[in-house]
CSV table of N, CA, C and O in Angstrom, one decimal:
chain,number,residue,atom,x,y,z
A,1,MET,N,28.6,10.7,28.7
A,1,MET,CA,27.9,12.1,29.4
A,1,MET,C,26.1,10.7,29.6
A,1,MET,O,25.8,11.0,28.8
A,2,ALA,N,26.0,10.9,31.1
A,2,ALA,CA,24.7,9.9,32.0
A,2,ALA,C,23.8,11.5,31.6
A,2,ALA,O,24.0,12.6,31.4
A,3,LEU,N,22.6,11.0,31.3
A,3,LEU,CA,21.2,11.8,31.4
A,3,LEU,C,20.9,11.9,32.8
A,3,LEU,O,20.6,10.9,33.0
A,4,SER,N,20.0,13.2,32.8
A,4,SER,CA,19.5,13.4,34.1
A,4,SER,C,18.2,12.4,34.1
A,4,SER,O,17.9,12.3,33.2
A,5,GLU,N,17.6,12.8,35.2
A,5,GLU,CA,16.3,11.8,35.3
A,5,GLU,C,15.4,12.7,34.6
A,5,GLU,O,14.1,12.2,33.8
A,6,HIS,N,15.4,13.5,34.6
A,6,HIS,CA,14.3,14.5,33.8
A,6,HIS,C,14.5,14.3,32.1
A,6,HIS,O,13.6,14.1,31.4
A,7,GLU,N,15.7,14.5,31.8
A,7,GLU,CA,16.0,14.3,30.3
A,7,GLU,C,15.5,12.8,29.9
A,7,GLU,O,15.0,12.3,28.8
A,8,GLN,N,16.2,11.8,30.9
A,8,GLN,CA,15.8,10.3,30.4
A,8,GLN,C,14.5,10.5,30.2
A,8,GLN,O,13.9,9.7,29.7
A,9,ARG,N,13.1,10.8,31.5
A,9,ARG,CA,12.2,10.9,31.4
A,9,ARG,C,11.5,11.6,30.0
A,9,ARG,O,10.7,10.8,29.4
A,10,LEU,N,12.0,12.8,29.6
A,10,LEU,CA,11.4,13.4,28.4
A,10,LEU,C,11.8,12.1,26.9
A,10,LEU,O,11.3,12.1,26.1
A,11,LEU,N,13.1,12.0,27.1
A,11,LEU,CA,13.4,10.9,26.3
A,11,LEU,C,12.7,9.6,26.3
A,11,LEU,O,12.4,9.5,24.9
A,12,ASP,N,12.3,8.9,27.2
A,12,ASP,CA,11.2,8.1,26.9
A,12,ASP,C,10.0,8.4,26.8
A,12,ASP,O,9.2,7.9,25.9
A,13,GLU,N,9.5,9.4,26.8
A,13,GLU,CA,8.1,10.1,26.2
A,13,GLU,C,8.3,10.5,24.9
A,13,GLU,O,7.1,9.8,24.0
A,14,MET,N,9.2,10.7,24.5
A,14,MET,CA,9.6,10.8,22.9
A,14,MET,C,9.6,9.8,22.0
A,14,MET,O,8.7,9.3,20.9
A,15,GLU,N,9.9,8.6,22.9
A,15,GLU,CA,10.1,7.3,22.1
A,15,GLU,C,8.6,6.4,22.4
A,15,GLU,O,8.5,5.9,21.2
A,16,ARG,N,8.0,6.6,23.3
A,16,ARG,CA,6.5,6.1,23.2
A,16,ARG,C,5.7,6.6,22.0
A,16,ARG,O,5.1,6.2,21.1
A,17,GLY,N,5.9,8.5,22.1
A,17,GLY,CA,5.2,9.1,21.2
A,17,GLY,C,5.6,8.8,19.5
A,17,GLY,O,5.1,8.5,18.8
A,18,LEU,N,7.1,8.4,19.5
A,18,LEU,CA,7.4,7.9,18.1
A,18,LEU,C,7.1,6.7,17.7
A,18,LEU,O,6.5,6.4,16.6
A,19,TYR,N,6.8,5.7,18.8
A,19,TYR,CA,6.2,4.2,18.4
A,19,TYR,C,4.8,4.4,18.2
A,19,TYR,O,4.3,3.7,17.3
A,20,GLN,N,4.1,5.1,19.0
A,20,GLN,CA,2.8,5.5,18.5
A,20,GLN,C,2.5,6.1,17.0
A,20,GLN,O,1.9,5.6,16.6
A,21,SER,N,3.0,6.8,16.8
A,21,SER,CA,3.1,7.8,15.5
A,21,SER,C,3.2,6.5,14.3
A,21,SER,O,2.7,6.5,13.9
A,22,GLU,N,4.2,5.5,14.7
A,22,GLU,CA,5.0,5.2,13.9
A,22,GLU,C,3.7,3.7,13.6
A,22,GLU,O,3.6,3.4,12.3
A,23,ALA,N,3.0,3.3,14.7
A,23,ALA,CA,2.3,2.3,14.4
A,23,ALA,C,1.1,2.7,14.1
A,23,ALA,O,0.3,1.9,13.0
A,24,ASP,N,0.3,4.1,14.2
A,24,ASP,CA,-0.8,4.6,13.7
A,24,ASP,C,-0.3,4.5,11.8
A,24,ASP,O,-1.7,4.4,10.9
A,25,VAL,N,0.6,5.4,11.6
A,25,VAL,CA,1.3,5.2,10.3
A,25,VAL,C,1.2,3.9,9.2
A,25,VAL,O,0.5,3.6,8.0
A,26,MET,N,1.9,2.9,10.1
A,26,MET,CA,2.0,1.1,9.3
A,26,MET,C,0.5,0.7,9.4
A,26,MET,O,0.4,0.1,8.4
A,27,GLN,N,-0.5,1.0,10.3
A,27,GLN,CA,-1.6,0.8,10.3
A,27,GLN,C,-2.3,0.9,8.8
A,27,GLN,O,-3.4,0.7,8.4
A,28,THR,N,-2.1,2.8,8.9
A,28,THR,CA,-3.1,3.4,7.3
A,28,THR,C,-2.4,2.9,6.4
A,28,THR,O,-3.1,2.5,5.6
A,29,VAL,N,-1.1,2.6,6.2
A,29,VAL,CA,-0.7,2.0,5.0
A,29,VAL,C,-1.2,0.8,4.7
A,29,VAL,O,-1.1,0.5,3.7
A,30,SER,N,-1.2,0.2,5.6
A,30,SER,CA,-1.4,-1.6,5.7
A,30,SER,C,-2.9,-1.8,5.5
A,30,SER,O,-3.3,-2.6,4.7
A,31,GLY,N,-3.4,-0.5,5.6
A,31,GLY,CA,-5.1,-0.9,5.8
A,31,GLY,C,-5.8,-0.1,4.1
A,31,GLY,O,-6.5,-0.6,3.8
A,32,SER,N,-4.4,0.5,3.5
A,32,SER,CA,-4.9,0.7,2.3
A,32,SER,C,-4.3,0.1,1.2
A,32,SER,O,-4.4,0.5,0.1
A,33,ARG,N,-3.7,-1.1,1.2
A,33,ARG,CA,-3.2,-1.8,0.3
A,33,ARG,C,-4.5,-2.2,-0.8
A,33,ARG,O,-5.3,-3.3,0.0
A,34,ARG,N,-4.1,-2.3,-1.8
A,34,ARG,CA,-5.1,-2.7,-2.5
A,34,ARG,C,-4.5,-3.6,-3.6
A,34,ARG,O,-3.7,-3.3,-4.2
A,35,ARG,N,-5.3,-4.5,-4.6
A,35,ARG,CA,-4.8,-5.5,-5.6
A,35,ARG,C,-5.3,-4.6,-6.8
A,35,ARG,O,-5.9,-4.0,-6.9
A,36,VAL,N,-4.1,-4.7,-7.7
A,36,VAL,CA,-4.2,-4.1,-9.1
A,36,VAL,C,-5.3,-4.8,-9.8
A,36,VAL,O,-5.0,-5.9,-10.1
A,37,ASN,N,-6.0,-4.1,-10.6
A,37,ASN,CA,-7.3,-4.9,-10.9
A,37,ASN,C,-6.7,-4.4,-12.9
A,37,ASN,O,-7.0,-3.4,-13.4
A,38,TYR,N,-5.7,-6.0,-13.2
A,38,TYR,CA,-5.5,-5.9,-14.3
A,38,TYR,C,-6.7,-5.9,-15.5
A,38,TYR,O,-6.4,-4.9,-16.7
A,39,ARG,N,-7.7,-6.2,-15.1
A,39,ARG,CA,-9.0,-6.2,-16.3
A,39,ARG,C,-9.5,-4.8,-16.5
A,39,ARG,O,-9.5,-4.4,-17.8
A,40,SER,N,-9.6,-3.9,-15.6
A,40,SER,CA,-10.0,-2.5,-15.7
A,40,SER,C,-8.8,-1.3,-16.1
A,40,SER,O,-8.7,-0.5,-16.5
A,41,LEU,N,-7.4,-2.2,-16.1
A,41,LEU,CA,-6.0,-1.2,-16.4
A,41,LEU,C,-6.1,-1.3,-17.7
A,41,LEU,O,-6.0,-0.5,-18.7
A,42,VAL,N,-6.4,-2.4,-18.6
A,42,VAL,CA,-6.1,-2.7,-19.8
A,42,VAL,C,-7.4,-2.1,-20.7
A,42,VAL,O,-7.1,-1.4,-21.5
A,43,LEU,N,-8.6,-2.6,-19.8
A,43,LEU,CA,-9.6,-1.4,-20.7
A,43,LEU,C,-9.4,-0.3,-20.4
A,43,LEU,O,-9.9,0.5,-21.4
A,44,GLY,N,-9.3,0.2,-19.6
A,44,GLY,CA,-8.7,1.8,-19.7
A,44,GLY,C,-7.7,2.6,-20.6
A,44,GLY,O,-8.1,3.1,-21.1
A,45,ILE,N,-6.6,1.6,-20.5
A,45,ILE,CA,-5.5,1.6,-21.7
A,45,ILE,C,-6.2,1.8,-23.0
A,45,ILE,O,-5.8,3.0,-23.9
A,46,VAL,N,-7.0,1.0,-23.6
A,46,VAL,CA,-7.8,0.7,-24.8
A,46,VAL,C,-8.8,1.8,-25.1
A,46,VAL,O,-8.8,2.0,-25.9
A,47,LEU,N,-9.3,2.2,-23.7
A,47,LEU,CA,-10.4,3.2,-24.1
A,47,LEU,C,-9.6,4.5,-24.4
A,47,LEU,O,-10.6,5.1,-24.9
A,48,ALA,N,-8.7,4.8,-23.6
A,48,ALA,CA,-7.9,6.1,-23.9
A,48,ALA,C,-7.4,6.0,-25.3
A,48,ALA,O,-7.0,7.3,-25.5
A,49,LEU,N,-6.3,4.7,-25.4
A,49,LEU,CA,-6.1,4.9,-26.8
A,49,LEU,C,-7.2,5.1,-28.0
A,49,LEU,O,-7.3,5.7,-28.6
A,50,VAL,N,-8.7,4.6,-27.9
A,50,VAL,CA,-9.4,4.9,-28.8
A,50,VAL,C,-10.0,6.4,-28.9
A,50,VAL,O,-10.3,6.9,-29.8
A,51,GLY,N,-10.0,7.0,-27.6
A,51,GLY,CA,-10.4,8.2,-27.3
A,51,GLY,C,-9.5,9.1,-28.1
A,51,GLY,O,-10.0,10.0,-28.7
A,52,ILE,N,-8.2,9.0,-28.2
A,52,ILE,CA,-7.3,9.5,-28.9
A,52,ILE,C,-7.3,9.7,-30.2
A,52,ILE,O,-7.4,10.6,-30.9
A,53,GLY,N,-7.8,8.4,-30.4
A,53,GLY,CA,-8.0,8.1,-31.7
A,53,GLY,C,-9.1,9.3,-32.6
A,53,GLY,O,-9.3,9.9,-33.8
A,54,VAL,N,-10.0,9.1,-31.7
A,54,VAL,CA,-11.5,9.7,-32.0
A,54,VAL,C,-11.4,11.1,-32.0
A,54,VAL,O,-11.8,11.7,-32.7
A,55,LEU,N,-10.4,11.6,-31.1
A,55,LEU,CA,-10.1,12.8,-30.8
A,55,LEU,C,-9.3,13.5,-31.7
A,55,LEU,O,-9.7,14.5,-32.5
A,56,VAL,N,-8.3,12.9,-32.4
A,56,VAL,CA,-7.5,13.3,-33.4
A,56,VAL,C,-8.5,13.0,-35.1
A,56,VAL,O,-8.3,14.0,-35.8
A,57,GLY,N,-9.4,12.3,-35.0
A,57,GLY,CA,-10.2,12.1,-36.2
A,57,GLY,C,-11.1,13.3,-36.4
A,57,GLY,O,-11.6,13.7,-37.0
A,58,GLY,N,-11.7,13.5,-35.1
A,58,GLY,CA,-12.8,14.7,-35.1
A,58,GLY,C,-12.1,16.2,-35.6
A,58,GLY,O,-12.6,16.9,-36.0
A,59,VAL,N,-10.6,16.2,-34.6
A,59,VAL,CA,-9.7,17.5,-35.1
A,59,VAL,C,-9.6,17.3,-36.3
A,59,VAL,O,-10.1,18.4,-37.4
A,60,ALA,N,-9.2,16.1,-37.1
A,60,ALA,CA,-8.9,16.4,-38.6
A,60,ALA,C,-10.2,16.7,-39.7
A,60,ALA,O,-10.0,16.9,-40.7
A,61,ALA,N,-11.6,15.9,-38.8
A,61,ALA,CA,-12.9,16.0,-39.8
A,61,ALA,C,-13.5,17.4,-39.4
A,61,ALA,O,-14.5,18.2,-39.6
A,62,GLN,N,-12.8,18.2,-38.3
A,62,GLN,CA,-13.3,19.9,-38.2
A,62,GLN,C,-14.4,19.6,-37.8
A,62,GLN,O,-15.7,19.7,-37.4
A,63,GLN,N,-14.8,18.5,-36.7
A,63,GLN,CA,-16.1,18.2,-36.0
A,63,GLN,C,-16.1,18.2,-34.9
A,63,GLN,O,-15.2,17.6,-33.5
A,64,LEU,N,-16.3,19.4,-34.0
A,64,LEU,CA,-16.3,19.6,-32.6
A,64,LEU,C,-17.1,18.4,-31.8
A,64,LEU,O,-16.3,18.2,-30.7
A,65,TRP,N,-18.0,18.0,-32.0
A,65,TRP,CA,-18.6,17.0,-30.9
A,65,TRP,C,-18.1,15.7,-31.1
A,65,TRP,O,-18.2,15.2,-30.5
A,66,LEU,N,-17.3,15.6,-32.4
A,66,LEU,CA,-16.7,14.0,-32.6
A,66,LEU,C,-15.4,14.1,-31.5
A,66,LEU,O,-15.0,13.2,-30.9
A,67,GLY,N,-14.6,15.1,-31.3
A,67,GLY,CA,-13.9,15.5,-30.5
A,67,GLY,C,-14.1,15.8,-29.1
A,67,GLY,O,-13.3,15.5,-28.3
A,68,LEU,N,-15.1,16.0,-28.7
A,68,LEU,CA,-15.5,16.1,-27.5
A,68,LEU,C,-15.7,14.7,-26.8
A,68,LEU,O,-15.4,14.3,-25.9
A,69,ILE,N,-16.3,13.9,-28.0
A,69,ILE,CA,-16.7,12.5,-27.7
A,69,ILE,C,-15.2,11.8,-27.4
A,69,ILE,O,-15.2,11.1,-26.4
A,70,GLY,N,-14.3,12.3,-28.0
A,70,GLY,CA,-13.3,11.3,-28.1
A,70,GLY,C,-12.3,11.7,-26.6
A,70,GLY,O,-11.7,11.1,-26.2
A,71,PHE,N,-12.5,13.2,-26.1
A,71,PHE,CA,-12.1,13.3,-25.2
A,71,PHE,C,-12.5,12.8,-24.1
A,71,PHE,O,-11.8,12.6,-23.1
A,72,ALA,N,-13.9,12.7,-23.8
A,72,ALA,CA,-14.5,12.1,-22.7
A,72,ALA,C,-14.4,10.2,-23.0
A,72,ALA,O,-14.2,10.1,-21.5
A,73,ALA,N,-13.9,10.1,-24.1
A,73,ALA,CA,-13.6,8.5,-24.3
A,73,ALA,C,-12.0,8.4,-23.1
A,73,ALA,O,-11.9,7.4,-22.7
A,74,MET,N,-11.4,9.5,-23.3
A,74,MET,CA,-10.2,9.5,-23.1
A,74,MET,C,-10.2,9.7,-21.7
A,74,MET,O,-9.5,8.9,-21.1
A,75,LEU,N,-11.0,10.1,-21.2
A,75,LEU,CA,-10.9,10.9,-19.7
A,75,LEU,C,-11.8,9.7,-18.8
A,75,LEU,O,-11.2,9.2,-18.1
A,76,GLY,N,-12.5,9.2,-19.6
A,76,GLY,CA,-13.1,7.6,-18.8
A,76,GLY,C,-12.3,6.5,-19.1
A,76,GLY,O,-12.1,5.8,-18.0
A,77,GLY,N,-11.4,6.4,-20.0
A,77,GLY,CA,-10.1,5.3,-19.9
A,77,GLY,C,-9.2,5.6,-18.8
A,77,GLY,O,-8.8,4.9,-18.1
A,78,VAL,N,-8.8,6.9,-18.8
A,78,VAL,CA,-8.0,7.2,-17.9
A,78,VAL,C,-8.3,7.3,-16.4
A,78,VAL,O,-7.7,6.3,-15.5
A,79,LEU,N,-9.9,7.5,-16.0
A,79,LEU,CA,-10.2,7.2,-14.6
A,79,LEU,C,-10.4,5.8,-14.4
A,79,LEU,O,-10.0,5.1,-13.5
A,80,LEU,N,-10.9,4.7,-15.5
A,80,LEU,CA,-11.0,3.4,-15.6
A,80,LEU,C,-9.6,2.6,-15.2
A,80,LEU,O,-9.6,1.9,-14.4
A,81,MET,N,-8.4,3.2,-15.7
A,81,MET,CA,-7.1,3.0,-15.4
A,81,MET,C,-6.6,2.9,-13.8
A,81,MET,O,-6.2,2.0,-13.6
A,82,PHE,N,-7.0,4.1,-13.4
A,82,PHE,CA,-6.5,4.4,-12.2
A,82,PHE,C,-7.9,4.2,-10.9
A,82,PHE,O,-7.4,4.6,-9.7
A,83,THR,N,-8.7,3.5,-11.0
A,83,THR,CA,-9.8,3.4,-10.1
A,83,THR,C,-8.9,2.0,-9.1
A,83,THR,O,-8.4,0.9,-9.8
A,84,PRO,N,-9.3,1.9,-8.0
A,84,PRO,CA,-8.7,0.9,-7.3
A,84,PRO,C,-9.3,0.0,-7.0
A,84,PRO,O,-10.6,-0.1,-7.2
A,85,GLY,N,-8.6,-1.6,-7.1
A,85,GLY,CA,-9.1,-2.4,-6.8
A,85,GLY,C,-10.2,-2.8,-5.4
A,85,GLY,O,-10.0,-1.9,-4.7
A,86,LYS,N,-10.7,-3.9,-5.3
A,86,LYS,CA,-11.1,-4.0,-4.1
A,86,LYS,C,-10.2,-4.5,-3.3
A,86,LYS,O,-9.7,-5.8,-3.2
A,87,ALA,N,-10.4,-3.9,-2.1
A,87,ALA,CA,-9.6,-4.4,-0.8
A,87,ALA,C,-10.1,-6.2,-0.1
A,87,ALA,O,-9.3,-6.5,-0.1
A,88,ASP,N,-11.0,-6.3,-0.4
A,88,ASP,CA,-11.6,-7.8,0.1
A,88,ASP,C,-11.1,-8.6,-1.0
A,88,ASP,O,-10.9,-9.9,-0.8
A,89,ALA,N,-10.9,-8.5,-2.4
A,89,ALA,CA,-10.5,-9.0,-3.2
A,89,ALA,C,-9.1,-9.9,-2.7
A,89,ALA,O,-8.6,-10.7,-3.2
A,90,PHE,N,-7.9,-8.9,-2.0
A,90,PHE,CA,-6.6,-9.0,-1.9
A,90,PHE,C,-6.9,-10.2,-0.5
A,90,PHE,O,-5.7,-11.0,-0.6
A,91,GLU,N,-7.9,-10.1,0.6
A,91,GLU,CA,-7.6,-10.8,1.6
A,91,GLU,C,-8.4,-12.1,0.9
A,91,GLU,O,-8.5,-13.0,2.1
A,92,SER,N,-9.3,-12.6,0.4
A,92,SER,CA,-9.8,-13.6,0.1
A,92,SER,C,-9.6,-14.7,0.0
A,92,SER,O,-8.4,-14.9,-1.0
A,93,ASP,N,-10.0,-15.6,0.0
A,93,ASP,CA,-9.5,-17.5,-0.1
A,93,ASP,C,-10.6,-17.9,-1.3
A,93,ASP,O,-11.1,-18.0,-1.3
A,94,ALA,N,-9.8,-18.1,-2.7
A,94,ALA,CA,-10.4,-18.3,-3.9
A,94,ALA,C,-10.4,-20.1,-3.7
A,94,ALA,O,-11.1,-20.7,-4.4
A,95,SER,N,-9.4,-20.5,-2.8
A,95,SER,CA,-9.2,-22.1,-3.1
A,95,SER,C,-10.3,-22.8,-2.1
A,95,SER,O,-10.8,-22.7,-1.0
A,96,PRO,N,-11.4,-23.7,-2.8
A,96,PRO,CA,-12.0,-24.7,-2.1
A,96,PRO,C,-11.2,-25.6,-0.8
A,96,PRO,O,-10.0,-25.8,-0.9
A,97,VAL,N,-11.9,-25.2,0.2
A,97,VAL,CA,-11.4,-26.0,1.3
A,97,VAL,C,-11.7,-27.8,1.3
A,97,VAL,O,-12.8,-28.2,1.2
A,98,ASN,N,-10.6,-28.6,1.5
A,98,ASN,CA,-10.8,-29.8,1.6
A,98,ASN,C,-11.2,-30.5,2.8
A,98,ASN,O,-11.8,-29.5,4.0
A,99,GLN,N,-11.9,-31.4,3.0
A,99,GLN,CA,-12.8,-32.0,4.2
A,99,GLN,C,-11.5,-31.9,5.5
A,99,GLN,O,-11.9,-31.5,6.5
A,100,SER,N,-10.3,-32.3,5.2
A,100,SER,CA,-9.1,-32.1,6.0
A,100,SER,C,-8.7,-30.7,6.5
A,100,SER,O,-8.0,-30.5,7.3
A,101,GLY,N,-9.0,-29.8,5.4
A,101,GLY,CA,-8.7,-28.2,5.8
A,101,GLY,C,-7.3,-27.6,5.1
A,101,GLY,O,-6.7,-26.7,5.3
A,102,ALA,N,-6.8,-29.0,4.2
A,102,ALA,CA,-5.7,-28.6,4.0
A,102,ALA,C,-5.5,-27.6,2.5
A,102,ALA,O,-4.5,-27.5,2.5
A,103,GLY,N,-6.6,-27.3,2.0
A,103,GLY,CA,-6.5,-26.5,1.1
A,103,GLY,C,-6.5,-25.0,1.2
A,103,GLY,O,-6.2,-24.2,0.3
A,104,ARG,N,-6.6,-25.0,2.7
A,104,ARG,CA,-6.4,-23.3,2.8
A,104,ARG,C,-5.1,-23.3,3.5
A,104,ARG,O,-4.5,-23.7,3.9
A,105,LYS,N,-4.7,-21.8,3.2
A,105,LYS,CA,-3.4,-21.4,3.7
A,105,LYS,C,-3.7,-20.6,5.1
A,105,LYS,O,-4.6,-20.0,5.0
A,106,GLU,N,-2.6,-20.7,5.8
A,106,GLU,CA,-2.7,-20.4,7.4
A,106,GLU,C,-2.0,-19.1,6.6
A,106,GLU,O,-1.1,-18.7,6.4
A,107,ARG,N,-2.4,-17.8,7.4
A,107,ARG,CA,-1.8,-16.5,7.6
A,107,ARG,C,-1.0,-16.6,8.7
A,107,ARG,O,-1.3,-16.7,9.9
A,108,THR,N,0.5,-16.2,8.4
A,108,THR,CA,1.3,-15.9,9.4
A,108,THR,C,1.2,-14.5,9.9
A,108,THR,O,1.2,-13.4,8.8
A,109,PRO,N,1.1,-14.1,11.0
A,109,PRO,CA,1.1,-12.6,11.3
A,109,PRO,C,2.2,-12.1,11.0
A,109,PRO,O,3.6,-12.4,11.4
A,110,ARG,N,2.2,-10.7,10.8
A,110,ARG,CA,3.8,-9.9,9.8
A,110,ARG,C,3.8,-9.5,11.1
A,110,ARG,O,3.4,-8.8,11.9
A,111,GLU,N,5.1,-9.3,11.3
A,111,GLU,CA,6.4,-8.5,12.1
A,111,GLU,C,6.3,-7.2,11.9
A,111,GLU,O,6.2,-6.7,10.5
A,112,SER,N,5.8,-6.0,12.7
A,112,SER,CA,5.8,-4.6,12.5
A,112,SER,C,7.4,-4.2,12.2
A,112,SER,O,8.2,-4.7,12.5
A,113,PHE,N,7.0,-3.0,11.7
A,113,PHE,CA,8.3,-2.6,10.7
A,113,PHE,C,9.3,-2.4,12.4
A,113,PHE,O,10.7,-2.6,12.3
A,114,SER,N,8.6,-1.4,13.7
A,114,SER,CA,9.5,-1.4,14.9
A,114,SER,C,10.4,-2.7,15.2
A,114,SER,O,11.4,-2.6,15.7
A,115,ASP,N,9.1,-3.5,15.1
A,115,ASP,CA,9.6,-4.6,15.6
A,115,ASP,C,10.9,-5.5,14.9
A,115,ASP,O,11.8,-6.4,15.4
A,116,ARG,N,10.6,-5.5,13.4
A,116,ARG,CA,11.3,-5.9,12.5
A,116,ARG,C,12.8,-5.0,12.9
A,116,ARG,O,14.0,-5.8,13.1
A,117,MET,N,13.0,-3.7,12.9
A,117,MET,CA,14.1,-3.1,13.3
A,117,MET,C,14.7,-2.9,14.6
A,117,MET,O,15.9,-3.2,14.5
A,118,GLU,N,13.9,-3.7,15.5
A,118,GLU,CA,14.7,-3.9,17.2
A,118,GLU,C,15.2,-5.2,16.8
A,118,GLU,O,16.3,-5.2,17.3
A,119,ARG,N,14.4,-6.1,16.1
A,119,ARG,CA,15.3,-7.3,16.0
A,119,ARG,C,16.5,-7.3,15.1
A,119,ARG,O,17.9,-8.1,15.7
A,120,ARG,N,16.5,-6.7,14.1
A,120,ARG,CA,17.7,-6.4,13.5
A,120,ARG,C,18.8,-5.9,14.5
A,120,ARG,O,19.8,-6.1,13.8
A,121,TRP,N,18.7,-4.8,15.0
A,121,TRP,CA,19.6,-4.1,16.0
A,121,TRP,C,19.8,-5.2,16.9
A,121,TRP,O,21.5,-5.3,16.8
A,122,ASP,N,19.2,-6.0,17.4
A,122,ASP,CA,19.6,-7.1,18.8
A,122,ASP,C,20.1,-8.2,17.9
A,122,ASP,O,21.8,-8.3,18.2
A,123,GLU,N,20.4,-8.3,16.5
A,123,GLU,CA,21.1,-9.2,15.9
A,123,GLU,C,22.9,-8.9,15.4
A,123,GLU,O,23.4,-9.2,15.7
A,124,ARG,N,22.6,-7.3,15.4
A,124,ARG,CA,23.6,-7.1,15.0
A,124,ARG,C,24.9,-6.6,16.5
A,124,ARG,O,25.9,-7.0,16.4
A,125,MET,N,23.9,-6.0,17.5
A,125,MET,CA,24.9,-6.1,18.6
A,125,MET,C,25.0,-7.5,19.1
A,125,MET,O,26.4,-7.3,19.7
A,126,ASP,N,24.3,-8.4,19.0
A,126,ASP,CA,24.7,-9.5,19.4
A,126,ASP,C,26.2,-10.2,18.8
A,126,ASP,O,26.7,-11.1,18.8
A,127,GLY,N,26.1,-9.8,17.0
A,127,GLY,CA,27.3,-10.8,16.1
A,127,GLY,C,28.7,-9.3,16.6
A,127,GLY,O,29.4,-10.3,16.7
A,128,ASP,N,28.5,-8.3,17.1
A,128,ASP,CA,29.7,-7.5,17.4
A,128,ASP,C,30.1,-8.3,18.7
A,128,ASP,O,31.4,-8.0,19.2
A,129,ARG,N,29.6,-8.9,19.5
A,129,ARG,CA,30.2,-9.8,20.6
A,129,ARG,C,31.0,-10.6,20.6
A,129,ARG,O,30.9,-11.6,19.9
Protein backbone atom coordinates (compact mmCIF):
# COMPACT_ATOMS: atom_id res chain seq x y z
CA MET A 1 0.00 0.00 0.00
CA ALA A 2 1.56 3.28 -1.10
CA LEU A 3 1.66 6.36 1.08
CA SER A 4 0.03 9.60 0.03
CA GLU A 5 2.18 12.70 -0.46
CA HIS A 6 1.03 14.13 2.87
CA GLU A 7 1.85 10.91 4.73
CA GLN A 8 5.24 10.67 2.99
CA ARG A 9 6.03 14.27 3.96
CA LEU A 10 5.04 13.60 7.60
CA LEU A 11 7.16 10.45 7.64
CA ASP A 12 10.16 12.39 6.30
CA GLU A 13 9.71 15.09 8.94
CA MET A 14 9.49 12.50 11.70
CA GLU A 15 12.62 10.77 10.41
CA ARG A 16 14.56 14.05 10.31
CA GLY A 17 13.43 14.84 13.86
CA LEU A 18 14.50 11.39 15.01
CA TYR A 19 17.95 11.73 13.44
CA GLN A 20 18.38 15.19 14.99
CA SER A 21 17.38 14.05 18.48
CA GLU A 22 19.58 10.95 18.14
CA ALA A 23 22.55 13.12 17.17
CA ASP A 24 21.95 15.35 20.21
CA VAL A 25 21.76 12.36 22.55
CA MET A 26 24.90 10.76 21.11
CA GLN A 27 26.79 14.04 21.38
CA THR A 28 25.74 14.41 25.01
CA VAL A 29 26.70 10.84 25.86
CA SER A 30 30.06 10.97 24.11
CA GLY A 31 30.85 14.37 25.66
CA SER A 32 30.29 13.08 29.17
CA ARG A 33 32.66 10.13 28.88
CA ARG A 34 35.31 10.29 31.57
CA ARG A 35 38.22 8.15 32.56
CA VAL A 36 38.13 6.18 35.80
CA ASN A 37 40.55 7.58 38.34
CA TYR A 38 41.81 4.41 40.04
CA ARG A 39 43.82 6.33 42.61
CA SER A 40 40.78 8.14 44.01
CA LEU A 41 38.76 4.92 43.78
CA VAL A 42 41.25 2.97 45.91
CA LEU A 43 41.75 5.85 48.35
CA GLY A 44 37.98 6.23 48.68
CA ILE A 45 37.52 2.52 49.43
CA VAL A 46 40.30 2.59 52.04
CA LEU A 47 38.90 5.75 53.64
CA ALA A 48 35.38 4.26 53.73
CA LEU A 49 36.66 1.07 55.37
CA VAL A 50 38.64 3.06 57.95
CA GLY A 51 35.52 5.16 58.56
CA ILE A 52 33.45 2.03 59.18
CA GLY A 53 36.08 0.81 61.62
CA VAL A 54 36.15 4.12 63.49
CA LEU A 55 32.34 4.24 63.52
CA VAL A 56 32.09 0.74 64.98
CA GLY A 57 34.84 1.58 67.47
CA GLY A 58 32.98 4.75 68.52
CA VAL A 59 29.76 2.81 69.03
CA ALA A 60 31.57 0.08 70.99
CA ALA A 61 33.29 2.67 73.21
CA GLN A 62 30.02 4.66 73.46
CA GLN A 63 31.79 7.79 72.24
CA LEU A 64 29.48 9.93 70.10
CA TRP A 65 32.24 12.16 68.76
CA LEU A 66 34.28 9.16 67.58
CA GLY A 67 31.22 7.71 65.82
CA LEU A 68 30.61 11.04 64.08
CA ILE A 69 34.24 11.20 62.92
CA GLY A 70 33.90 7.65 61.58
CA PHE A 71 30.71 8.55 59.74
CA ALA A 72 32.34 11.65 58.23
CA ALA A 73 35.31 9.54 57.10
CA MET A 74 32.94 7.00 55.54
CA LEU A 75 31.03 9.72 53.72
CA GLY A 76 34.25 11.33 52.51
CA GLY A 77 35.50 7.98 51.24
CA VAL A 78 32.32 7.30 49.29
CA LEU A 79 32.36 10.79 47.79
CA LEU A 80 36.01 10.32 46.82
CA MET A 81 35.19 6.99 45.16
CA PHE A 82 32.49 8.50 42.98
CA THR A 83 34.23 11.71 41.95
CA PRO A 84 34.55 11.71 38.16
CA GLY A 85 37.95 11.75 36.52
CA LYS A 86 39.12 14.58 34.33
CA ALA A 87 37.79 14.58 30.78
CA ASP A 88 41.00 15.99 29.34
CA ALA A 89 43.01 13.13 30.85
CA PHE A 90 41.06 10.83 28.53
CA GLU A 91 41.97 12.86 25.46
CA SER A 92 45.59 13.77 26.23
CA ASP A 93 48.58 12.25 24.52
CA ALA A 94 51.20 11.39 27.13
CA SER A 95 53.64 9.90 24.62
CA PRO A 96 56.45 12.13 23.46
CA VAL A 97 56.55 13.00 19.78
CA ASN A 98 59.58 11.92 17.77
CA GLN A 99 61.22 14.10 15.16
CA SER A 100 59.26 12.21 12.50
CA GLY A 101 56.03 12.35 14.52
CA ALA A 102 55.84 8.54 14.73
CA GLY A 103 55.17 8.56 18.49
CA ARG A 104 51.75 10.10 18.02
CA LYS A 105 48.62 8.08 17.42
CA GLU A 106 46.33 9.32 14.69
CA ARG A 107 42.75 9.55 15.85
CA THR A 108 40.25 8.08 13.45
CA PRO A 109 36.84 9.70 13.42
CA ARG A 110 34.24 7.40 14.91
CA GLU A 111 31.19 6.44 12.95
CA SER A 112 27.93 7.76 14.40
CA PHE A 113 25.28 5.37 15.63
CA SER A 114 22.90 6.14 12.79
CA ASP A 115 25.65 5.76 10.17
CA ARG A 116 26.66 2.42 11.66
CA MET A 117 23.07 1.15 11.70
CA GLU A 118 22.52 2.35 8.14
CA ARG A 119 25.71 0.61 6.99
CA ARG A 120 24.63 -2.63 8.68
CA TRP A 121 21.19 -2.40 7.10
CA ASP A 122 22.71 -1.87 3.66
CA GLU A 123 25.02 -4.86 4.19
CA ARG A 124 22.04 -7.04 5.13
CA MET A 125 20.05 -5.91 2.13
CA ASP A 126 23.00 -6.46 -0.24
CA GLY A 127 23.56 -9.92 1.24
CA ASP A 128 19.96 -10.98 0.57
CA ARG A 129 20.16 -10.26 -3.15
